[in-house]
Amino acid sequence: HNTVACETIAVRLEGATSVTVKKTIDVRGCKIGLMRAGAGEPMLYLHGASGAPAWAPFMAKLAEKFDLWVPEH
C-alpha cells in the first residue's frame, strides 16, 4: 500500500509549460522525491544515478504530450 505524503508543492519550474508538482511519496517505507507535470498518457522518466536535480528543457517538451513522472532514485 503506497501513500502520498510530505510536502506537495505546486510550482512553475523554468521551461515548464504547466504547473509542475514536486512532492515526496512513500513507497514501502522509502521516501522518494517526485516531480510531475503535463497531461495525457503517463510516462515514467528514469534517469542516471546522478539524478535529475532540476527540471530540464526536454522534460517540459515531454510534459506537453505526456503526464510525466520524474522520480529521484
Tab-separated table of C-alpha atoms in Angstrom:
chain	number	residue	atom	x	y	z
A	1	HIS	CA	0.000	0.000	0.000
A	2	ASN	CA	1.566	3.257	-1.159
A	3	THR	CA	0.756	6.599	0.372
A	4	VAL	CA	1.468	10.080	-0.865
A	5	ALA	CA	2.995	12.046	1.962
A	6	CYS	CA	5.009	15.143	2.820
A	7	GLU	CA	5.449	18.497	1.124
A	8	THR	CA	3.326	18.651	-2.006
A	9	ILE	CA	4.275	21.918	-3.688
A	10	ALA	CA	2.894	23.247	-6.971
A	11	VAL	CA	5.471	25.428	-8.718
A	12	ARG	CA	6.218	26.746	-12.177
A	13	LEU	CA	9.684	25.461	-12.950
A	14	GLU	CA	11.877	27.076	-15.578
A	15	GLY	CA	10.960	25.743	-19.007
A	16	ALA	CA	7.743	24.100	-17.811
A	17	THR	CA	4.609	24.873	-19.789
A	18	SER	CA	2.320	23.918	-16.921
A	19	VAL	CA	2.370	23.812	-13.177
A	20	THR	CA	4.764	21.138	-12.002
A	21	VAL	CA	4.148	19.276	-8.774
A	22	LYS	CA	7.075	18.437	-6.521
A	23	LYS	CA	6.298	16.043	-3.713
A	24	THR	CA	7.633	13.208	-1.640
A	25	ILE	CA	5.938	9.827	-1.846
A	26	ASP	CA	6.289	6.843	0.459
A	27	VAL	CA	6.858	3.511	-1.275
A	28	ARG	CA	7.102	0.645	1.202
A	29	GLY	CA	8.714	2.897	3.792
A	30	CYS	CA	11.152	4.546	1.355
A	31	LYS	CA	10.721	8.304	0.826
A	32	ILE	CA	11.117	9.231	-2.854
A	33	GLY	CA	11.093	12.749	-4.303
A	34	LEU	CA	8.893	13.140	-7.385
A	35	MET	CA	8.414	15.864	-9.997
A	36	ARG	CA	5.288	15.582	-12.151
A	37	ALA	CA	3.792	17.712	-14.935
A	38	GLY	CA	1.672	17.525	-18.060
A	39	ALA	CA	-1.357	15.539	-19.110
A	40	GLY	CA	-2.057	12.594	-21.368
A	41	GLU	CA	-0.619	9.116	-21.332
A	42	PRO	CA	1.678	8.558	-18.316
A	43	MET	CA	5.431	8.477	-18.922
A	44	LEU	CA	7.954	7.487	-16.260
A	45	TYR	CA	11.372	9.071	-16.841
A	46	LEU	CA	14.144	7.083	-15.143
A	47	HIS	CA	17.443	8.909	-15.236
A	48	GLY	CA	21.023	8.043	-14.361
A	49	ALA	CA	22.478	7.650	-10.879
A	50	SER	CA	23.394	11.342	-10.624
A	51	GLY	CA	19.671	12.157	-10.564
A	52	ALA	CA	17.585	14.941	-12.017
A	53	PRO	CA	18.216	17.839	-9.629
A	54	ALA	CA	16.184	20.315	-11.686
A	55	TRP	CA	13.508	20.467	-14.348
A	56	ALA	CA	15.273	20.212	-17.727
A	57	PRO	CA	14.025	21.756	-21.009
A	58	PHE	CA	13.465	18.330	-22.610
A	59	MET	CA	11.195	17.418	-19.681
A	60	ALA	CA	8.997	20.422	-20.480
A	61	LYS	CA	8.708	19.143	-24.064
A	62	LEU	CA	7.718	15.671	-22.856
A	63	ALA	CA	5.142	17.212	-20.490
A	64	GLU	CA	3.450	18.870	-23.480
A	65	LYS	CA	2.286	15.417	-24.625
A	66	PHE	CA	2.533	13.161	-21.554
A	67	ASP	CA	1.757	13.024	-17.843
A	68	LEU	CA	5.469	12.991	-16.973
A	69	TRP	CA	6.700	11.413	-13.732
A	70	VAL	CA	10.345	12.066	-12.759
A	71	PRO	CA	11.332	10.300	-9.510
A	72	GLU	CA	14.575	10.778	-7.630
A	73	HIS	CA	16.166	7.350	-7.395
